[in-house]
Every structure is written in C-alpha cells, then in structure tokens.
Tab-separated table of C-alpha atoms in Angstrom:
chain	number	residue	atom	x	y	z
Z	19	ASP	CA	110.703	78.719	173.412
Z	20	GLY	CA	113.034	77.117	170.902
Z	21	GLY	CA	114.530	79.297	168.261
Z	22	ILE	CA	117.409	81.319	166.905
Z	23	THR	CA	118.495	84.627	168.368
Z	24	GLN	CA	120.750	87.178	166.748
Z	25	SER	CA	122.225	90.197	168.405
Z	26	PRO	CA	122.394	93.054	168.087
Z	27	LYS	CA	119.477	93.918	165.812
Z	28	TYR	CA	121.273	97.037	164.535
Z	29	LEU	CA	125.017	97.550	164.486
Z	30	PHE	CA	127.080	100.513	163.431
Z	31	ARG	CA	130.769	100.263	162.710
Z	32	LYS	CA	133.471	102.661	161.692
Z	33	GLU	CA	135.565	101.808	158.687
Z	34	GLY	CA	138.597	99.722	159.586
Z	35	GLN	CA	137.024	98.092	162.629
Z	36	ASN	CA	136.248	94.435	163.074
Z	37	VAL	CA	132.815	93.579	164.435
Z	38	THR	CA	131.265	90.312	165.642
Z	39	LEU	CA	127.651	89.313	165.095
Z	40	SER	CA	126.132	86.844	167.506
Z	41	CYS	CA	123.975	83.843	166.590
Z	42	GLU	CA	122.619	81.419	169.189
Z	43	GLN	CA	120.180	78.522	168.779
Z	44	ASN	CA	118.519	76.250	171.309
Z	45	LEU	CA	117.028	73.858	168.772
Z	46	ASN	CA	119.836	71.312	169.246
Z	47	HIS	CA	120.631	71.659	165.550
Z	48	ASP	CA	123.953	70.416	164.213
Z	49	ALA	CA	124.221	72.712	161.195
Z	50	MET	CA	124.367	76.502	161.221
Z	51	TYR	CA	124.660	79.082	158.441
Z	52	TRP	CA	125.403	82.743	157.820
Z	53	TYR	CA	123.852	84.613	154.913
Z	54	ARG	CA	124.229	88.115	153.642
Z	55	GLN	CA	121.315	89.950	152.073
Z	56	ASP	CA	121.667	93.021	149.885
Z	57	PRO	CA	118.757	94.826	148.209
Z	58	GLY	CA	117.718	92.943	145.080
Z	59	GLN	CA	120.361	90.244	145.585
Z	60	GLY	CA	118.568	87.594	147.553
Z	61	LEU	CA	120.515	85.638	150.176
Z	62	ARG	CA	124.122	84.668	149.643
Z	63	LEU	CA	125.924	82.095	151.753
Z	64	ILE	CA	128.953	83.331	153.701
Z	65	TYR	CA	129.958	80.388	155.903
Z	66	TYR	CA	128.373	77.239	157.227
Z	67	SER	CA	129.130	74.684	159.884
Z	68	GLN	CA	127.781	71.152	159.917
Z	69	ILE	CA	129.254	70.147	163.256
Z	70	VAL	CA	131.099	71.659	166.198
Z	71	ASN	CA	134.706	72.683	165.495
Z	72	ASP	CA	134.197	72.461	161.741
Z	73	PHE	CA	133.099	75.050	159.183
Z	74	GLN	CA	133.311	75.676	155.437
Z	75	LYS	CA	133.371	78.736	153.218
Z	76	GLY	CA	130.299	79.643	151.280
Z	77	ASP	CA	130.055	81.707	148.129
Z	78	ILE	CA	131.221	85.036	149.572
Z	79	ALA	CA	133.535	84.224	152.512
Z	80	GLU	CA	136.231	86.813	151.786
Z	81	GLY	CA	136.498	89.381	154.578
Z	82	TYR	CA	134.572	87.246	157.072
Z	83	SER	CA	135.556	84.716	159.721
Z	84	VAL	CA	133.608	82.337	161.969
Z	85	SER	CA	134.084	79.917	164.830
Z	86	ARG	CA	132.027	76.995	166.087
Z	87	GLU	CA	133.247	76.115	169.558
Z	88	LYS	CA	129.805	75.236	170.894
Z	89	LYS	CA	126.885	73.547	169.211
Z	90	GLU	CA	124.496	76.378	170.010
Z	91	SER	CA	126.705	79.279	168.934
Z	92	PHE	CA	128.073	80.390	165.547
Z	93	PRO	CA	129.452	83.961	165.714
Z	94	LEU	CA	130.406	85.831	162.548
Z	95	THR	CA	133.212	88.388	162.493
Z	96	VAL	CA	133.159	91.004	159.779
Z	97	THR	CA	136.750	92.089	159.359
Z	98	SER	CA	138.220	95.292	157.991
Z	99	ALA	CA	139.125	93.332	154.862
Z	100	GLN	CA	135.463	93.170	153.851
Z	101	LYS	CA	135.172	95.933	151.246
Z	102	ASN	CA	131.459	96.593	151.477
Z	103	PRO	CA	130.105	95.219	154.752
Z	104	THR	CA	126.910	97.259	154.993
Z	105	ALA	CA	124.141	94.656	154.654
Z	106	PHE	CA	121.529	92.592	156.450
Z	107	TYR	CA	122.954	89.403	157.967
Z	108	LEU	CA	120.851	86.338	158.624
Z	109	CYS	CA	121.778	83.289	160.655
Z	110	ALA	CA	120.059	79.943	160.109
Z	111	SER	CA	120.216	76.408	161.413
Z	112	LYS	CA	118.978	72.980	160.505
Z	113	ALA	CA	118.831	69.663	162.314
Z	114	ASP	CA	121.734	67.951	160.531
Z	115	ARG	CA	123.623	67.857	157.244
Z	116	LEU	CA	121.026	65.661	155.561
Z	117	PHE	CA	118.018	67.652	156.669
Z	118	ARG	CA	116.596	70.082	154.154
Z	119	GLU	CA	114.722	72.852	155.896
Z	120	GLN	CA	116.555	75.770	157.484
Z	121	PHE	CA	115.180	77.976	160.243
Z	122	PHE	CA	116.177	81.615	160.372
Z	123	GLY	CA	116.925	84.159	163.050
Z	124	PRO	CA	115.626	87.752	163.015
Z	125	GLY	CA	118.778	89.187	161.428
Z	126	THR	CA	121.315	91.907	162.181
Z	127	ARG	CA	121.525	95.065	160.105
Z	128	LEU	CA	125.132	96.255	159.895
Z	129	THR	CA	125.938	99.763	158.762
Z	130	VAL	CA	129.460	101.011	158.210
Z	131	LEU	CA	129.828	104.716	158.847
Y	21	ALA	CA	125.027	73.851	139.940
Y	22	GLN	CA	121.642	74.916	141.205
Y	23	LYS	CA	119.795	78.036	140.161
Y	24	VAL	CA	116.514	79.649	141.137
Y	25	THR	CA	114.950	82.415	139.090
Y	26	GLN	CA	112.204	84.728	140.293
Y	27	ALA	CA	111.610	86.908	137.276
Y	28	GLN	CA	109.206	89.275	139.025
Y	29	THR	CA	111.184	91.795	141.057
Y	30	GLU	CA	108.188	93.729	142.364
Y	31	ILE	CA	104.436	93.260	142.135
Y	32	SER	CA	101.671	95.584	143.321
Y	33	VAL	CA	98.064	94.482	143.664
Y	34	VAL	CA	94.948	95.959	145.157
Y	35	GLU	CA	93.602	94.247	148.241
Y	36	LYS	CA	91.383	91.217	147.513
Y	37	GLU	CA	92.989	90.575	144.150
Y	38	ASP	CA	94.655	87.213	143.492
Y	39	VAL	CA	98.375	87.221	142.752
Y	40	THR	CA	100.810	84.561	141.524
Y	41	LEU	CA	104.527	84.635	142.232
Y	42	ASP	CA	106.640	82.737	139.732
Y	43	CYS	CA	109.615	80.503	140.479
Y	44	VAL	CA	111.714	78.553	137.970
Y	45	TYR	CA	114.574	76.327	139.073
Y	46	GLU	CA	117.481	74.408	137.601
Y	47	THR	CA	119.174	71.340	139.056
Y	48	ARG	CA	120.713	68.115	137.837
Y	49	ASP	CA	119.652	66.229	140.937
Y	50	THR	CA	116.700	63.882	140.694
Y	51	THR	CA	115.963	64.296	144.388
Y	52	TYR	CA	115.536	67.838	145.585
Y	53	TYR	CA	113.309	70.029	147.700
Y	54	LEU	CA	111.685	73.358	146.952
Y	55	PHE	CA	110.730	75.996	149.483
Y	56	TRP	CA	108.926	79.280	149.769
Y	57	TYR	CA	109.837	81.759	152.490
Y	58	LYS	CA	108.167	85.040	153.415
Y	59	GLN	CA	110.217	88.005	154.640
Y	60	PRO	CA	108.029	90.703	156.213
Y	61	PRO	CA	109.443	94.182	156.880
Y	62	SER	CA	110.780	92.978	160.245
Y	63	GLY	CA	113.378	90.946	158.323
Y	64	GLU	CA	113.034	87.410	159.614
Y	65	LEU	CA	112.454	84.706	157.012
Y	66	VAL	CA	109.296	82.731	157.701
Y	67	PHE	CA	108.995	79.237	156.261
Y	68	LEU	CA	105.822	78.712	154.210
Y	69	ILE	CA	106.115	75.383	152.429
Y	70	ARG	CA	108.427	72.546	151.429
Y	71	ARG	CA	107.866	70.178	148.506
Y	72	ASN	CA	110.013	67.260	147.417
Y	73	SER	CA	110.711	66.405	143.809
Y	74	PHE	CA	108.604	63.246	143.896
Y	75	ASP	CA	105.411	64.921	144.996
Y	76	GLU	CA	103.777	67.004	142.291
Y	77	GLN	CA	100.455	67.375	144.007
Y	78	ASN	CA	99.345	70.947	144.320
Y	79	GLU	CA	98.866	72.159	147.854
Y	80	ILE	CA	96.448	74.603	149.388
Y	81	SER	CA	96.718	76.190	152.803
Y	82	GLY	CA	94.032	78.747	153.468
Y	83	ARG	CA	94.510	81.575	150.963
Y	84	TYR	CA	97.858	80.166	149.823
Y	85	SER	CA	98.334	77.587	147.098
Y	86	TRP	CA	101.330	76.162	145.313
Y	87	ASN	CA	101.627	74.691	141.838
Y	88	PHE	CA	104.620	72.394	141.283
Y	89	GLN	CA	105.304	71.296	137.697
Y	90	LYS	CA	108.446	69.269	137.044
Y	91	SER	CA	107.871	69.401	133.287
Y	92	THR	CA	108.475	73.152	133.320
Y	93	SER	CA	110.725	73.232	136.430
Y	94	SER	CA	108.372	75.646	138.097
Y	95	PHE	CA	107.037	76.046	141.604
Y	96	ASN	CA	104.589	78.945	141.581
Y	97	PHE	CA	102.851	80.471	144.586
Y	98	THR	CA	99.371	81.985	144.490
Y	99	ILE	CA	97.761	84.167	147.131
Y	100	THR	CA	93.996	84.363	146.815
Y	101	ALA	CA	92.117	87.429	147.999
Y	102	SER	CA	95.297	89.240	148.986
Y	103	GLN	CA	95.478	91.259	152.186
Y	104	VAL	CA	97.701	94.099	153.308
Y	105	VAL	CA	99.437	91.712	155.729
Y	106	ASP	CA	100.656	89.734	152.721
Y	107	SER	CA	102.950	92.611	151.803
Y	108	ALA	CA	106.465	91.189	152.048
Y	109	VAL	CA	109.361	89.855	150.040
Y	110	TYR	CA	108.853	86.243	149.021
Y	111	PHE	CA	111.755	83.922	148.305
Y	112	CYS	CA	111.757	80.663	146.442
Y	113	ALA	CA	114.601	78.291	147.328
Y	114	LEU	CA	115.985	74.955	146.164
Y	115	SER	CA	117.752	72.359	148.294
Y	116	ALA	CA	119.908	69.897	146.415
Y	117	TYR	CA	123.099	67.999	147.055
Y	118	SER	CA	126.070	70.366	147.138
Y	119	GLY	CA	128.885	67.919	147.791
Y	120	ALA	CA	130.790	66.791	150.918
Y	121	GLY	CA	127.643	65.117	152.203
Y	122	SER	CA	125.676	68.318	152.597
Y	123	TYR	CA	122.592	69.993	151.211
Y	124	GLN	CA	122.526	73.756	150.764
Y	125	LEU	CA	119.767	76.169	149.970
Y	126	THR	CA	119.972	78.196	146.789
Y	127	PHE	CA	117.702	81.243	146.887
Y	128	GLY	CA	116.079	83.274	144.181
Y	129	LYS	CA	116.446	87.034	144.385
Y	130	GLY	CA	112.974	87.444	145.789
Y	131	THR	CA	109.736	89.108	144.709
Y	132	LYS	CA	108.542	92.134	146.627
Y	133	LEU	CA	104.756	92.066	146.927
Y	134	SER	CA	102.888	95.217	147.858
Y	135	VAL	CA	99.191	94.919	148.605
Y	136	ILE	CA	97.450	98.276	148.387
Y	137	PRO	CA	94.387	98.847	150.542
C-alpha cells in the first residue's frame, strides 16, 4: 500500500529536550511538508522540501529543523528552542513542485511535560 | 498573499439535517485550486475535492456537494442528510503560486461539525 507513515503516534518530551518526528512516504513524491496544528488555528507550515537535499522555511520555522537526505524521508526535529512545542504535527507530500494536491500522514501528537 | 476564511468555528446539527460549510478565499492569482479536507477524530486529513479556478461547475458526490462562485470568492460545501460519521473538522484550502517555482496550500482555520443522533 502506498502512503505516508508518521511515527510515533504519541510522543512525550521533557522540557529542554530535542525530539525527532519521523515521516516516510512510498509514493515516490518529490515534495514533502511539515505542518503544525493547534486547536482553532488550522494548519501552519513549518518546513517544506521540493527535492532531496533541499528544504525551505515555512511560516513558523523557528525552533525546528529538518533534513532531506532521502526522497522518501523527511524527519522533523523539535528543538529546545521551540517555546511551545505541544501540538499535533502533520506530514504531507505531493508529486512535484507544480502539482497541487497534498496527501497527509496520520500525524504525531507531541506533548511537552 | 493568499487567505482562506472559514467563518463558522463550530456547527451542530441533528442527524438527517442538511448543513453548509462556508469558505471564502483571497488570491491575486488567476489560476488557483481550491480543496476541502476532512479531519476525523483520528487526526489524518482526508482529501474530499479539488476544483480549479476555471471550472465553476458545481459538483455532487453522493451526499456531498460543492458550490464554487468566483464572483463572491466562495467555495461552499454542503452535506445532505447528515450522519454521525460526518462529525469531523473540515478544512478549506487554497493552492496558488507562492514563489520560487512552488505552490503551497493555505488553510482556513477549520469548521468543527458535530452531528447529533
């Protein structure tokens, strides 16, 4: 089955710790995205990558970092510099930079204790 | 800059009632796409429909229908004879050119629909 997987589904972190969220896709898509969702705020773009070894900041990149070493993988690290990291994180992909529709993974809920 | 407004934060209806979710958008692009996504309690966003800016025909898919009106920059979503399984958060989104040869999605804040048995 083709799709996007995110792990873990739930993640708990102590303040001051970095944590990495996994996102893998087997759709052979070039472009991948990370969004953050807070209650009542909709989805906000953190980072995106249109091709391997390249990525750009989205609207709320501060306190986050990413890498894109493989086409199928786009991990997101939430660093200790992120002031309020508790949120629901969604990964998405689309075929290429010109394509319009994005496909989403099941999400990771991060809670900072 | 693109903007999507979903003025209805939460809506509650009784099962079998019809319900319309409103979406108003802003963009300077002449070519753009509009989307509706459903987010059930499990969290994953499920794609429902895509429309491009040149196609104003209304679309019906089972109990779902969409009304696209460029004159009012609206792309409204109607569920006929609502069911409890329709309970979810619904997002309207706009895809337009965002520079550097890429197209990004701009989301509304979502409308939470509760269907009461």
